[in-house]
mmCIF file of C-alpha atoms in Angstrom:
data_model
loop_
_atom_site.group_PDB
_atom_site.id
_atom_site.type_symbol
_atom_site.label_atom_id
_atom_site.label_comp_id
_atom_site.label_asym_id
_atom_site.label_seq_id
_atom_site.Cartn_x
_atom_site.Cartn_y
_atom_site.Cartn_z
ATOM 1 C CA UNK A 1410 -10.054 44.316 33.914
ATOM 2 C CA UNK A 1411 -8.624 40.824 33.698
ATOM 3 C CA UNK A 1412 -9.854 38.858 30.680
ATOM 4 C CA UNK A 1413 -11.016 35.366 31.467
ATOM 5 C CA UNK A 1414 -11.235 32.600 28.989
ATOM 6 C CA UNK A 1415 -14.420 30.649 28.428
ATOM 7 C CA UNK A 1416 -14.862 27.098 27.198
ATOM 8 C CA UNK A 1417 -17.534 26.617 24.544
ATOM 9 C CA UNK A 1418 -18.342 23.043 23.423
ATOM 10 C CA UNK A 1419 -19.375 22.770 19.773
ATOM 11 C CA UNK A 1420 -21.873 20.003 18.983
ATOM 12 C CA UNK A 1421 -21.449 18.316 15.618
ATOM 13 C CA UNK A 1422 -22.950 15.396 13.751
ATOM 14 C CA UNK A 1423 -21.037 12.117 14.058
ATOM 15 C CA UNK A 1424 -17.909 12.758 11.976
ATOM 16 C CA UNK A 1425 -16.676 9.922 9.828
ATOM 17 C CA UNK A 1426 -13.880 9.040 7.454
ATOM 18 C CA UNK A 1427 -15.882 10.860 4.768
ATOM 19 C CA UNK A 1428 -15.448 14.177 6.583
ATOM 20 C CA UNK A 1429 -12.679 16.757 6.573
ATOM 21 C CA UNK A 1430 -12.008 17.959 10.119
ATOM 22 C CA UNK A 1431 -11.340 21.585 9.175
ATOM 23 C CA UNK A 1432 -14.491 21.823 7.055
ATOM 24 C CA UNK A 1433 -16.534 20.235 9.849
ATOM 25 C CA UNK A 1434 -15.212 22.685 12.436
ATOM 26 C CA UNK A 1435 -16.023 25.626 10.149
ATOM 27 C CA UNK A 1436 -19.492 24.212 9.455
ATOM 28 C CA UNK A 1437 -20.460 23.732 13.086
ATOM 29 C CA UNK A 1438 -18.329 26.219 14.948
ATOM 30 C CA UNK A 1439 -17.370 28.889 12.457
ATOM 31 C CA UNK A 1440 -19.598 31.508 14.070
ATOM 32 C CA UNK A 1441 -18.175 30.800 17.534
ATOM 33 C CA UNK A 1442 -14.500 31.138 16.636
ATOM 34 C CA UNK A 1443 -12.637 34.411 16.823
ATOM 35 C CA UNK A 1444 -9.038 35.621 16.390
ATOM 36 C CA UNK A 1445 -8.274 35.309 20.123
ATOM 37 C CA UNK A 1446 -9.584 31.762 20.462
ATOM 38 C CA UNK A 1447 -8.032 28.319 20.454
ATOM 39 C CA UNK A 1448 -9.951 25.495 18.790
ATOM 40 C CA UNK A 1449 -9.496 22.120 20.476
ATOM 41 C CA UNK A 1450 -10.535 18.880 18.851
ATOM 42 C CA UNK A 1451 -10.668 15.354 20.257
ATOM 43 C CA UNK A 1452 -7.864 13.173 18.936
ATOM 44 C CA UNK A 1453 -10.010 10.166 18.082
ATOM 45 C CA UNK A 1454 -12.233 12.249 15.821
ATOM 46 C CA UNK A 1455 -9.195 13.634 13.981
ATOM 47 C CA UNK A 1456 -7.907 10.083 13.540
ATOM 48 C CA UNK A 1457 -11.246 8.886 12.198
ATOM 49 C CA UNK A 1458 -11.422 11.684 9.622
ATOM 50 C CA UNK A 1459 -7.888 10.734 8.548
ATOM 51 C CA UNK A 1460 -9.009 7.153 7.897
ATOM 52 C CA UNK A 1461 -7.401 5.854 11.074
ATOM 53 C CA UNK A 1462 -10.292 3.567 12.059
ATOM 54 C CA UNK A 1463 -9.938 -0.042 10.898
ATOM 55 C CA UNK A 1464 -11.957 -3.167 11.541
ATOM 56 C CA UNK A 1465 -10.400 -6.149 13.304
ATOM 57 C CA UNK A 1466 -10.739 -8.229 10.159
ATOM 58 C CA UNK A 1467 -8.535 -5.714 8.281
ATOM 59 C CA UNK A 1468 -5.537 -6.973 10.246
ATOM 60 C CA UNK A 1469 -3.645 -10.231 9.775
ATOM 61 C CA UNK A 1470 -2.125 -10.991 13.182
ATOM 62 C CA UNK A 1471 1.280 -12.602 12.940
ATOM 63 C CA UNK A 1472 3.114 -14.688 15.519
ATOM 64 C CA UNK A 1473 4.751 -11.614 17.045
ATOM 65 C CA UNK A 1474 1.386 -9.940 17.680
ATOM 66 C CA UNK A 1475 -0.119 -13.160 19.020
ATOM 67 C CA UNK A 1476 2.647 -13.542 21.583
ATOM 68 C CA UNK A 1477 3.351 -9.938 22.556
ATOM 69 C CA UNK A 1478 -0.290 -9.021 23.181
ATOM 70 C CA UNK A 1479 -0.433 -11.624 25.944
ATOM 71 C CA UNK A 1480 2.228 -9.795 27.893
ATOM 72 C CA UNK A 1481 -0.126 -6.876 28.525
ATOM 73 C CA UNK A 1482 -3.071 -6.670 30.935
ATOM 74 C CA UNK A 1483 -6.293 -7.884 29.334
ATOM 75 C CA UNK A 1484 -8.015 -4.512 29.807
ATOM 76 C CA UNK A 1485 -5.327 -2.692 27.835
ATOM 77 C CA UNK A 1486 -5.803 -1.482 24.275
ATOM 78 C CA UNK A 1487 -3.050 -3.655 22.833
ATOM 79 C CA UNK A 1488 -3.958 -6.841 24.686
ATOM 80 C CA UNK A 1489 -5.526 -8.515 21.661
ATOM 81 C CA UNK A 1490 -4.064 -10.034 18.513
ATOM 82 C CA UNK A 1491 -5.598 -7.443 16.207
ATOM 83 C CA UNK A 1492 -4.829 -4.323 18.215
ATOM 84 C CA UNK A 1493 -1.244 -5.444 18.783
ATOM 85 C CA UNK A 1494 -0.925 -6.110 15.045
ATOM 86 C CA UNK A 1495 -2.286 -2.599 14.470
ATOM 87 C CA UNK A 1496 0.595 -1.261 16.564
ATOM 88 C CA UNK A 1497 3.143 -3.430 14.771
ATOM 89 C CA UNK A 1498 1.839 -2.283 11.392
ATOM 90 C CA UNK A 1499 2.186 1.358 12.463
ATOM 91 C CA UNK A 1500 5.486 1.306 14.355
ATOM 92 C CA UNK A 1501 7.304 -1.792 13.168
ATOM 93 C CA UNK A 1502 7.691 -5.231 14.671
ATOM 94 C CA UNK A 1503 11.324 -4.849 15.697
ATOM 95 C CA UNK A 1504 10.666 -1.543 17.440
ATOM 96 C CA UNK A 1505 7.740 -3.020 19.383
ATOM 97 C CA UNK A 1506 9.724 -6.150 20.309
ATOM 98 C CA UNK A 1507 12.671 -4.125 21.593
ATOM 99 C CA UNK A 1508 10.280 -1.861 23.503
ATOM 100 C CA UNK A 1509 8.689 -4.914 25.158
ATOM 101 C CA UNK A 1510 12.078 -6.327 26.176
ATOM 102 C CA UNK A 1511 13.292 -2.992 27.525
ATOM 103 C CA UNK A 1512 9.976 -2.294 29.207
ATOM 104 C CA UNK A 1513 10.071 -5.660 30.941
ATOM 105 C CA UNK A 1514 13.634 -5.105 32.095
ATOM 106 C CA UNK A 1515 12.760 -1.645 33.391
ATOM 107 C CA UNK A 1516 9.705 -3.002 35.219
ATOM 108 C CA UNK A 1517 11.985 -5.483 36.988
ATOM 109 C CA UNK A 1518 13.816 -2.543 38.535
ATOM 110 C CA UNK A 1519 10.655 -0.604 39.306
ATOM 111 C CA UNK A 1520 10.568 1.766 36.358
ATOM 112 C CA UNK A 1521 7.199 2.031 34.562
ATOM 113 C CA UNK A 1522 6.250 3.442 31.194
ATOM 114 C CA UNK A 1523 9.395 2.519 29.293
ATOM 115 C CA UNK A 1524 7.500 0.423 26.771
ATOM 116 C CA UNK A 1525 5.165 3.279 25.870
ATOM 117 C CA UNK A 1526 8.064 5.702 25.496
ATOM 118 C CA UNK A 1527 9.960 3.345 23.192
ATOM 119 C CA UNK A 1528 7.236 1.652 21.163
ATOM 120 C CA UNK A 1529 6.159 4.728 19.255
ATOM 121 C CA UNK A 1530 3.386 7.264 19.476
ATOM 122 C CA UNK A 1531 0.626 4.821 18.594
ATOM 123 C CA UNK A 1532 1.372 2.555 21.573
ATOM 124 C CA UNK A 1533 -0.582 4.707 23.975
ATOM 125 C CA UNK A 1534 -3.067 6.107 21.462
ATOM 126 C CA UNK A 1535 -4.553 3.006 19.842
ATOM 127 C CA UNK A 1536 -8.121 2.307 20.991
ATOM 128 C CA UNK A 1537 -9.331 -1.257 20.596
ATOM 129 C CA UNK A 1538 -12.934 -2.117 19.753
ATOM 130 C CA UNK A 1539 -15.685 -0.687 22.026
ATOM 131 C CA UNK A 1540 -13.373 2.255 22.804
ATOM 132 C CA UNK A 1541 -15.132 4.650 20.426
ATOM 133 C CA UNK A 1542 -18.791 5.443 19.958
ATOM 134 C CA UNK A 1543 -20.910 3.997 17.116
ATOM 135 C CA UNK A 1544 -20.429 3.518 14.229
ATOM 136 C CA UNK A 1545 -16.758 3.107 15.214
ATOM 137 C CA UNK A 1546 -17.408 0.844 18.221
ATOM 138 C CA UNK A 1547 -16.371 -2.145 16.090
ATOM 139 C CA UNK A 1548 -13.160 -0.505 14.922
ATOM 140 C CA UNK A 1549 -9.600 -0.302 16.153
ATOM 141 C CA UNK A 1550 -8.831 3.420 16.077
ATOM 142 C CA UNK A 1551 -5.322 4.781 15.735
ATOM 143 C CA UNK A 1552 -4.137 8.058 17.164
ATOM 144 C CA UNK A 1553 -4.088 11.005 14.744
ATOM 145 C CA UNK A 1554 -1.306 11.383 12.231
ATOM 146 C CA UNK A 1555 0.766 14.551 12.513
ATOM 147 C CA UNK A 1556 -1.480 16.364 15.029
ATOM 148 C CA UNK A 1557 0.546 19.586 14.993
ATOM 149 C CA UNK A 1558 0.054 19.921 11.242
ATOM 150 C CA UNK A 1559 -3.671 19.308 11.744
ATOM 151 C CA UNK A 1560 -3.689 22.049 14.387
ATOM 152 C CA UNK A 1561 -2.004 24.455 11.948
ATOM 153 C CA UNK A 1562 -4.580 23.592 9.284
ATOM 154 C CA UNK A 1563 -7.424 24.213 11.713
ATOM 155 C CA UNK A 1564 -5.921 27.568 12.658
ATOM 156 C CA UNK A 1565 -5.597 28.761 9.087
ATOM 157 C CA UNK A 1566 -8.979 27.331 8.091
ATOM 158 C CA UNK A 1567 -10.938 28.934 10.926
ATOM 159 C CA UNK A 1568 -9.118 32.206 11.557
ATOM 160 C CA UNK A 1569 -8.559 31.266 15.197
ATOM 161 C CA UNK A 1570 -5.515 32.277 17.187
ATOM 162 C CA UNK A 1571 -4.513 28.642 17.457
ATOM 163 C CA UNK A 1572 -5.621 25.046 17.698
ATOM 164 C CA UNK A 1573 -4.872 21.887 19.619
ATOM 165 C CA UNK A 1574 -5.525 18.179 19.206
ATOM 166 C CA UNK A 1575 -6.243 16.743 22.632
ATOM 167 C CA UNK A 1576 -6.688 13.389 24.325
ATOM 168 C CA UNK A 1577 -8.875 13.927 27.388
ATOM 169 C CA UNK A 1578 -11.002 11.645 29.548
ATOM 170 C CA UNK A 1579 -13.235 11.859 32.586
ATOM 171 C CA UNK A 1580 -10.500 10.633 34.909
ATOM 172 C CA UNK A 1581 -8.650 13.972 35.009
ATOM 173 C CA UNK A 1582 -6.234 12.805 32.363
ATOM 174 C CA UNK A 1583 -5.551 15.437 29.750
ATOM 175 C CA UNK A 1584 -2.856 15.366 27.130
ATOM 176 C CA UNK A 1585 -2.315 17.597 24.129
ATOM 177 C CA UNK A 1586 -0.876 15.717 21.149
ATOM 178 C CA UNK A 1587 -0.242 18.658 18.865
ATOM 179 C CA UNK A 1588 -0.641 22.435 18.857
ATOM 180 C CA UNK A 1589 -0.287 25.227 16.371
ATOM 181 C CA UNK A 1590 2.365 27.885 16.740
ATOM 182 C CA UNK A 1591 1.909 30.182 19.735
ATOM 183 C CA UNK A 1592 -0.252 27.808 21.760
ATOM 184 C CA UNK A 1593 1.097 26.364 24.996
ATOM 185 C CA UNK A 1594 0.314 22.652 25.088
ATOM 186 C CA UNK A 1595 0.618 22.262 28.859
ATOM 187 C CA UNK A 1596 -1.612 25.261 29.451
ATOM 188 C CA UNK A 1597 -4.296 23.934 27.114
ATOM 189 C CA UNK A 1598 -4.103 20.476 28.705
ATOM 190 C CA UNK A 1599 -4.763 22.040 32.096
ATOM 191 C CA UNK A 1600 -7.679 24.093 30.745
ATOM 192 C CA UNK A 1601 -9.251 20.905 29.355
ATOM 193 C CA UNK A 1602 -8.681 18.819 32.516
ATOM 194 C CA UNK A 1603 -12.402 18.556 33.310
ATOM 195 C CA UNK A 1604 -13.125 17.097 29.870
ATOM 196 C CA UNK A 1605 -15.396 19.695 28.264
ATOM 197 C CA UNK A 1606 -15.689 17.311 25.301
ATOM 198 C CA UNK A 1607 -18.004 15.182 27.419
ATOM 199 C CA UNK A 1608 -18.515 11.549 26.495
ATOM 200 C CA UNK A 1609 -19.130 10.281 22.966
ATOM 201 C CA UNK A 1610 -22.910 10.369 23.161
ATOM 202 C CA UNK A 1611 -22.810 14.116 23.766
ATOM 203 C CA UNK A 1612 -21.270 14.618 20.317
ATOM 204 C CA UNK A 1613 -19.096 17.606 21.193
ATOM 205 C CA UNK A 1614 -15.691 16.679 19.781
ATOM 206 C CA UNK A 1615 -14.785 20.321 19.295
ATOM 207 C CA UNK A 1616 -14.292 22.857 22.055
ATOM 208 C CA UNK A 1617 -13.405 26.524 21.658
ATOM 209 C CA UNK A 1618 -11.319 28.217 24.339
ATOM 210 C CA UNK A 1619 -12.588 31.772 23.961
ATOM 211 C CA UNK A 1620 -10.229 34.686 24.629
ATOM 212 C CA UNK A 1621 -7.202 32.411 25.091
ATOM 213 C CA UNK A 1622 -4.792 35.004 23.708
ATOM 214 C CA UNK A 1623 -6.121 37.879 25.822
ATOM 215 C CA UNK A 1624 -6.501 35.839 29.004
ATOM 216 C CA UNK A 1625 -2.870 34.699 29.187
ATOM 217 C CA UNK B 24 32.928 -16.720 23.589
ATOM 218 C CA UNK B 25 31.182 -19.988 22.778
ATOM 219 C CA UNK B 26 30.200 -20.327 26.409
ATOM 220 C CA UNK B 27 28.601 -16.847 26.338
ATOM 221 C CA UNK B 28 26.663 -17.701 23.186
ATOM 222 C CA UNK B 29 25.437 -20.892 24.792
ATOM 223 C CA UNK B 30 24.293 -18.966 27.855
ATOM 224 C CA UNK B 31 22.437 -16.448 25.691
ATOM 225 C CA UNK B 32 20.805 -19.255 23.708
ATOM 226 C CA UNK B 33 19.786 -20.993 26.912
ATOM 227 C CA UNK B 34 18.301 -17.778 28.299
ATOM 228 C CA UNK B 35 16.323 -17.207 25.105
ATOM 229 C CA UNK B 36 15.038 -20.781 25.225
ATOM 230 C CA UNK B 37 14.086 -20.349 28.864
ATOM 231 C CA UNK B 38 12.260 -17.101 28.062
ATOM 232 C CA UNK B 39 10.330 -18.843 25.280
ATOM 233 C CA UNK B 40 9.284 -21.658 27.616
ATOM 234 C CA UNK B 41 8.283 -19.306 30.431
ATOM 235 C CA UNK B 42 6.289 -17.063 28.104
ATOM 236 C CA UNK B 43 4.617 -20.089 26.542
ATOM 237 C CA UNK B 44 3.535 -21.436 29.924
ATOM 238 C CA UNK B 45 2.388 -17.955 30.983
ATOM 239 C CA UNK B 46 0.196 -17.644 27.885
ATOM 240 C CA UNK B 47 -1.252 -21.136 28.359
ATOM 241 C CA UNK B 48 -2.177 -20.356 31.949
ATOM 242 C CA UNK B 49 -3.941 -17.124 30.940
ATOM 243 C CA UNK B 50 -6.820 -18.974 29.381
ATOM 244 C CA UNK B 51 -9.408 -17.424 27.128
ATOM 245 C CA UNK B 52 -12.965 -16.195 27.047
ATOM 246 C CA UNK B 53 -15.737 -18.801 27.016
ATOM 247 C CA UNK B 54 -18.999 -17.160 26.115
ATOM 248 C CA UNK B 55 -22.296 -19.000 26.177
ATOM 249 C CA UNK B 56 -25.542 -17.850 24.561
ATOM 250 C CA UNK B 57 -28.294 -19.887 26.184
ATOM 251 C CA UNK B 58 -30.988 -20.097 23.523
ATOM 252 C CA UNK B 59 -32.510 -23.121 25.256
ATOM 253 C CA UNK B 60 -33.139 -20.983 28.331
ATOM 254 C CA UNK B 61 -34.916 -18.219 26.465
ATOM 255 C CA UNK B 62 -38.167 -16.731 27.686
ATOM 256 C CA UNK B 63 -41.447 -17.347 25.947
ATOM 257 C CA UNK B 64 -42.473 -14.747 23.386
ATOM 258 C CA UNK B 65 -43.779 -11.644 25.148
ATOM 259 C CA UNK B 66 -46.127 -9.214 23.456
ATOM 260 C CA UNK B 67 -44.802 -5.672 23.097
ATOM 261 C CA UNK B 68 -47.442 -4.077 20.917
ATOM 262 C CA UNK B 69 -50.262 -5.199 18.664
ATOM 263 C CA UNK B 70 -52.021 -3.184 16.001
ATOM 264 C CA UNK B 71 -54.280 -4.059 13.123
ATOM 265 C CA UNK B 72 -51.325 -4.645 10.814
ATOM 266 C CA UNK B 73 -48.382 -5.467 13.022
ATOM 267 C CA UNK B 74 -47.465 -7.719 15.899
ATOM 268 C CA UNK B 75 -44.369 -6.827 17.929
ATOM 269 C CA UNK B 76 -42.964 -9.257 20.444
ATOM 270 C CA UNK B 77 -39.674 -10.226 22.037
ATOM 271 C CA UNK B 78 -37.767 -13.054 23.638
ATOM 272 C CA UNK B 79 -34.891 -12.808 26.078
ATOM 273 C CA UNK B 80 -32.002 -15.156 26.447
ATOM 274 C CA UNK B 81 -29.177 -15.179 28.974
ATOM 275 C CA UNK B 82 -25.527 -15.071 28.068
ATOM 276 C CA UNK B 83 -22.462 -15.397 30.220
ATOM 277 C CA UNK B 84 -18.704 -15.668 30.088
ATOM 278 C CA UNK B 85 -17.290 -18.578 32.047
ATOM 279 C CA UNK B 86 -13.737 -18.049 30.851
ATOM 280 C CA UNK B 87 -10.779 -16.315 32.410
ATOM 281 C CA UNK B 88 -10.521 -13.507 29.869
ATOM 282 C CA UNK B 89 -12.828 -10.771 28.660
ATOM 283 C CA UNK B 90 -14.950 -11.562 25.616
ATOM 284 C CA UNK B 91 -16.154 -9.108 23.002
ATOM 285 C CA UNK B 92 -19.373 -9.334 21.022
ATOM 286 C CA UNK B 93 -18.768 -7.164 17.990
ATOM 287 C CA UNK B 94 -22.117 -7.666 16.303
ATOM 288 C CA UNK B 95 -25.330 -9.664 16.641
ATOM 289 C CA UNK B 96 -28.101 -10.194 14.098
ATOM 290 C CA UNK B 97 -30.710 -12.753 13.124
ATOM 291 C CA UNK B 98 -31.871 -14.534 10.016
ATOM 292 C CA UNK B 99 -35.456 -15.772 10.000
ATOM 293 C CA UNK B 100 -35.686 -19.135 8.241
ATOM 294 C CA UNK B 101 -39.172 -18.639 6.808
ATOM 295 C CA UNK B 102 -38.915 -18.591 3.028
ATOM 296 C CA UNK B 103 -41.878 -17.570 0.890
ATOM 297 C CA UNK B 104 -41.994 -21.121 -0.496
ATOM 298 C CA UNK B 105 -42.921 -22.291 2.988
ATOM 299 C CA UNK B 106 -45.267 -19.530 4.090
ATOM 300 C CA UNK B 107 -45.917 -16.255 2.284
ATOM 301 C CA UNK B 108 -48.768 -14.705 4.284
ATOM 302 C CA UNK B 109 -46.530 -13.080 6.896
ATOM 303 C CA UNK B 110 -43.251 -11.240 6.938
ATOM 304 C CA UNK B 111 -41.263 -11.839 10.109
ATOM 305 C CA UNK B 112 -38.261 -9.628 10.875
ATOM 306 C CA UNK B 113 -36.204 -9.057 13.983
ATOM 307 C CA UNK B 114 -33.242 -7.399 15.620
ATOM 308 C CA UNK B 115 -30.966 -8.114 18.529
ATOM 309 C CA UNK B 116 -30.121 -5.805 21.404
ATOM 310 C CA UNK B 117 -28.650 -5.960 24.844
ATOM 311 C CA UNK B 118 -31.423 -5.785 27.457
ATOM 312 C CA UNK B 119 -29.265 -3.630 29.718
ATOM 313 C CA UNK B 120 -28.724 -1.084 26.897
ATOM 314 C CA UNK B 121 -31.926 -0.995 24.828
ATOM 315 C CA UNK B 122 -31.995 0.691 21.434
ATOM 316 C CA UNK B 123 -34.712 1.655 19.000
ATOM 317 C CA UNK B 124 -32.642 1.197 15.851
ATOM 318 C CA UNK B 125 -31.231 -1.822 14.060
ATOM 319 C CA UNK B 126 -27.720 -1.319 15.378
ATOM 320 C CA UNK B 127 -25.906 -3.611 17.779
ATOM 321 C CA UNK B 128 -23.234 -1.748 19.699
ATOM 322 C CA UNK B 129 -20.114 -3.796 20.325
ATOM 323 C CA UNK B 130 -19.846 -4.834 23.948
ATOM 324 C CA UNK B 131 -17.487 -6.420 26.429
ATOM 325 C CA UNK B 132 -18.452 -9.468 28.453
ATOM 326 C CA UNK B 133 -16.034 -9.825 31.329
ATOM 327 C CA UNK B 134 -15.104 -13.100 33.005
ATOM 328 C CA UNK B 135 -17.943 -14.230 35.255
ATOM 329 C CA UNK B 136 -20.330 -11.613 33.877
ATOM 330 C CA UNK B 137 -23.910 -12.456 32.923
ATOM 331 C CA UNK B 138 -26.118 -10.332 30.703
ATOM 332 C CA UNK B 139 -29.318 -10.713 28.699
ATOM 333 C CA UNK B 140 -29.894 -10.524 24.952
ATOM 334 C CA UNK B 141 -33.271 -9.384 23.691
ATOM 335 C CA UNK B 142 -34.502 -10.414 20.259
ATOM 336 C CA UNK B 143 -37.370 -8.190 19.117
ATOM 337 C CA UNK B 144 -39.627 -9.340 16.310
ATOM 338 C CA UNK B 145 -42.141 -7.705 13.995
ATOM 339 C CA UNK B 146 -44.730 -9.807 12.204
ATOM 340 C CA UNK B 147 -46.627 -8.139 9.381
ATOM 341 C CA UNK B 148 -49.416 -9.843 7.417
ATOM 342 C CA UNK B 149 -49.053 -10.053 3.635
ATOM 343 C CA UNK B 150 -51.332 -10.607 0.624
ATOM 344 C CA UNK B 151 -54.388 -9.018 2.184
ATOM 345 C CA UNK B 152 -54.825 -11.441 5.079
ATOM 346 C CA UNK B 153 -55.622 -10.157 8.535
ATOM 347 C CA UNK B 154 -53.092 -10.267 11.342
ATOM 348 C CA UNK B 155 -55.092 -13.060 13.008
ATOM 349 C CA UNK B 156 -55.102 -15.111 9.816
ATOM 350 C CA UNK B 157 -51.398 -14.504 9.302
ATOM 351 C CA UNK B 158 -50.500 -15.646 12.811
ATOM 352 C CA UNK B 159 -52.847 -18.653 12.764
ATOM 353 C CA UNK B 160 -51.236 -19.882 9.561
ATOM 354 C CA UNK B 161 -47.671 -19.545 10.843
ATOM 355 C CA UNK B 162 -45.609 -22.731 11.097
ATOM 356 C CA UNK B 163 -42.919 -23.327 13.707
ATOM 357 C CA UNK B 164 -40.041 -21.073 12.643
ATOM 358 C CA UNK B 165 -36.322 -21.463 13.141
ATOM 359 C CA UNK B 166 -34.362 -18.254 13.626
ATOM 360 C CA UNK B 167 -30.588 -18.185 13.380
ATOM 361 C CA UNK B 168 -28.861 -15.879 15.841
ATOM 362 C CA UNK B 169 -25.401 -14.876 14.625
ATOM 363 C CA UNK B 170 -22.818 -13.287 16.892
ATOM 364 C CA UNK B 171 -19.458 -11.943 15.719
ATOM 365 C CA UNK B 172 -17.144 -12.458 18.640
ATOM 366 C CA UNK B 173 -13.563 -11.914 19.665
ATOM 367 C CA UNK B 174 -11.456 -12.211 22.722
ATOM 368 C CA UNK B 175 -7.761 -11.533 22.862
ATOM 369 C CA UNK B 176 -7.320 -13.963 19.986
ATOM 370 C CA UNK B 177 -9.085 -14.812 16.762
ATOM 371 C CA UNK B 178 -12.355 -13.450 15.399
ATOM 372 C CA UNK B 179 -15.108 -16.051 15.216
ATOM 373 C CA UNK B 180 -18.826 -16.292 14.566
ATOM 374 C CA UNK B 181 -21.276 -18.125 16.793
ATOM 375 C CA UNK B 182 -24.524 -19.379 15.295
ATOM 376 C CA UNK B 183 -27.410 -20.429 17.495
ATOM 377 C CA UNK B 184 -30.913 -21.523 16.536
ATOM 378 C CA UNK B 185 -34.044 -20.221 18.250
ATOM 379 C CA UNK B 186 -37.314 -21.936 17.385
ATOM 380 C CA UNK B 187 -40.543 -19.936 17.625
ATOM 381 C CA UNK B 188 -43.441 -22.360 17.958
ATOM 382 C CA UNK B 189 -46.741 -21.600 16.264
ATOM 383 C CA UNK B 190 -48.771 -21.967 19.473
ATOM 384 C CA UNK B 191 -46.409 -19.525 21.162
ATOM 385 C CA UNK B 192 -47.196 -16.974 18.452
ATOM 386 C CA UNK B 193 -50.905 -17.654 18.583
ATOM 387 C CA UNK B 194 -50.874 -17.128 22.345
ATOM 388 C CA UNK B 195 -49.778 -13.545 21.698
ATOM 389 C CA UNK B 196 -53.163 -12.838 20.110
ATOM 390 C CA UNK B 197 -55.115 -14.190 23.057
#
């Protein structure tokens, strides 16, 4: 008989920069995780537990941030002084400047996305204020640092088959930022396409894909 | 060679001018918090030892860019030296997203968007007086409404004054 996988959301308390993501997953989902399962965790929660949430006033926007942010649509995450400075602090001013110039040139010939490919990983991961649920609604939140290493740590800490750090939303956009060995990132992204994490108020930043290994 | 350098310099200068004009034309957020257009105090709940009431005030963004209200809170300017027989406290929320706690969730206010702030108050009598005595003795009270704001540019704080008149408070007991 064909084995099917099952998606099990794991509710947790609001996780903060005082928490360790592996310990939290074991605390709330330890009894749901088995050796054939893949543990998926929302990228913003991993970033927050790594200390990747900063207040606007923690940044000192320079001239480069003040100018470059204006070249992006106002609804974008790096359209403000502080969020652009957050990107510059993470990836370097010269890198971001070159990415802007190249991105603009590419846009002139109809090619999109060049800026985000050149400006570094944080360019598309940074969430400006109001992008995360309380108490991090007033924070600029980076993307997680070294997500594949985090996935490996989750795997060894929980006894699961594997783990993934995912960026998923309700608009059928699903992207896996890091996986542990043996897990197929594209496959997991497709499994998570309907956003089983729910929205922030549902407090389910962890999802277990049951029987992943046997269902492949 | 010199000609090429001059052309490059001219192009850079042109880019700086164009970008500068582009940024100037973008504009900024212009948020208004209309304390003078607030509603009269409206009774929420009254018990033997507590009076809960609220006022609403409109806010809107007349600018070209999205505004952000990061936080909102009040300070009641009623020191014990002035009047000690009542403790007046309050919190600020968005009417469209009511909360029961003391937290103000950061919000966006888009260009042309209008919303409503709600300031909820609790008045508690002190020193053994009754609620009626506490309210009847209240003076006119100034309340400072603070809002931490941001747009695409600098962080700033807006301070507005709401005045609660004594007859407005006494009308809540009627």
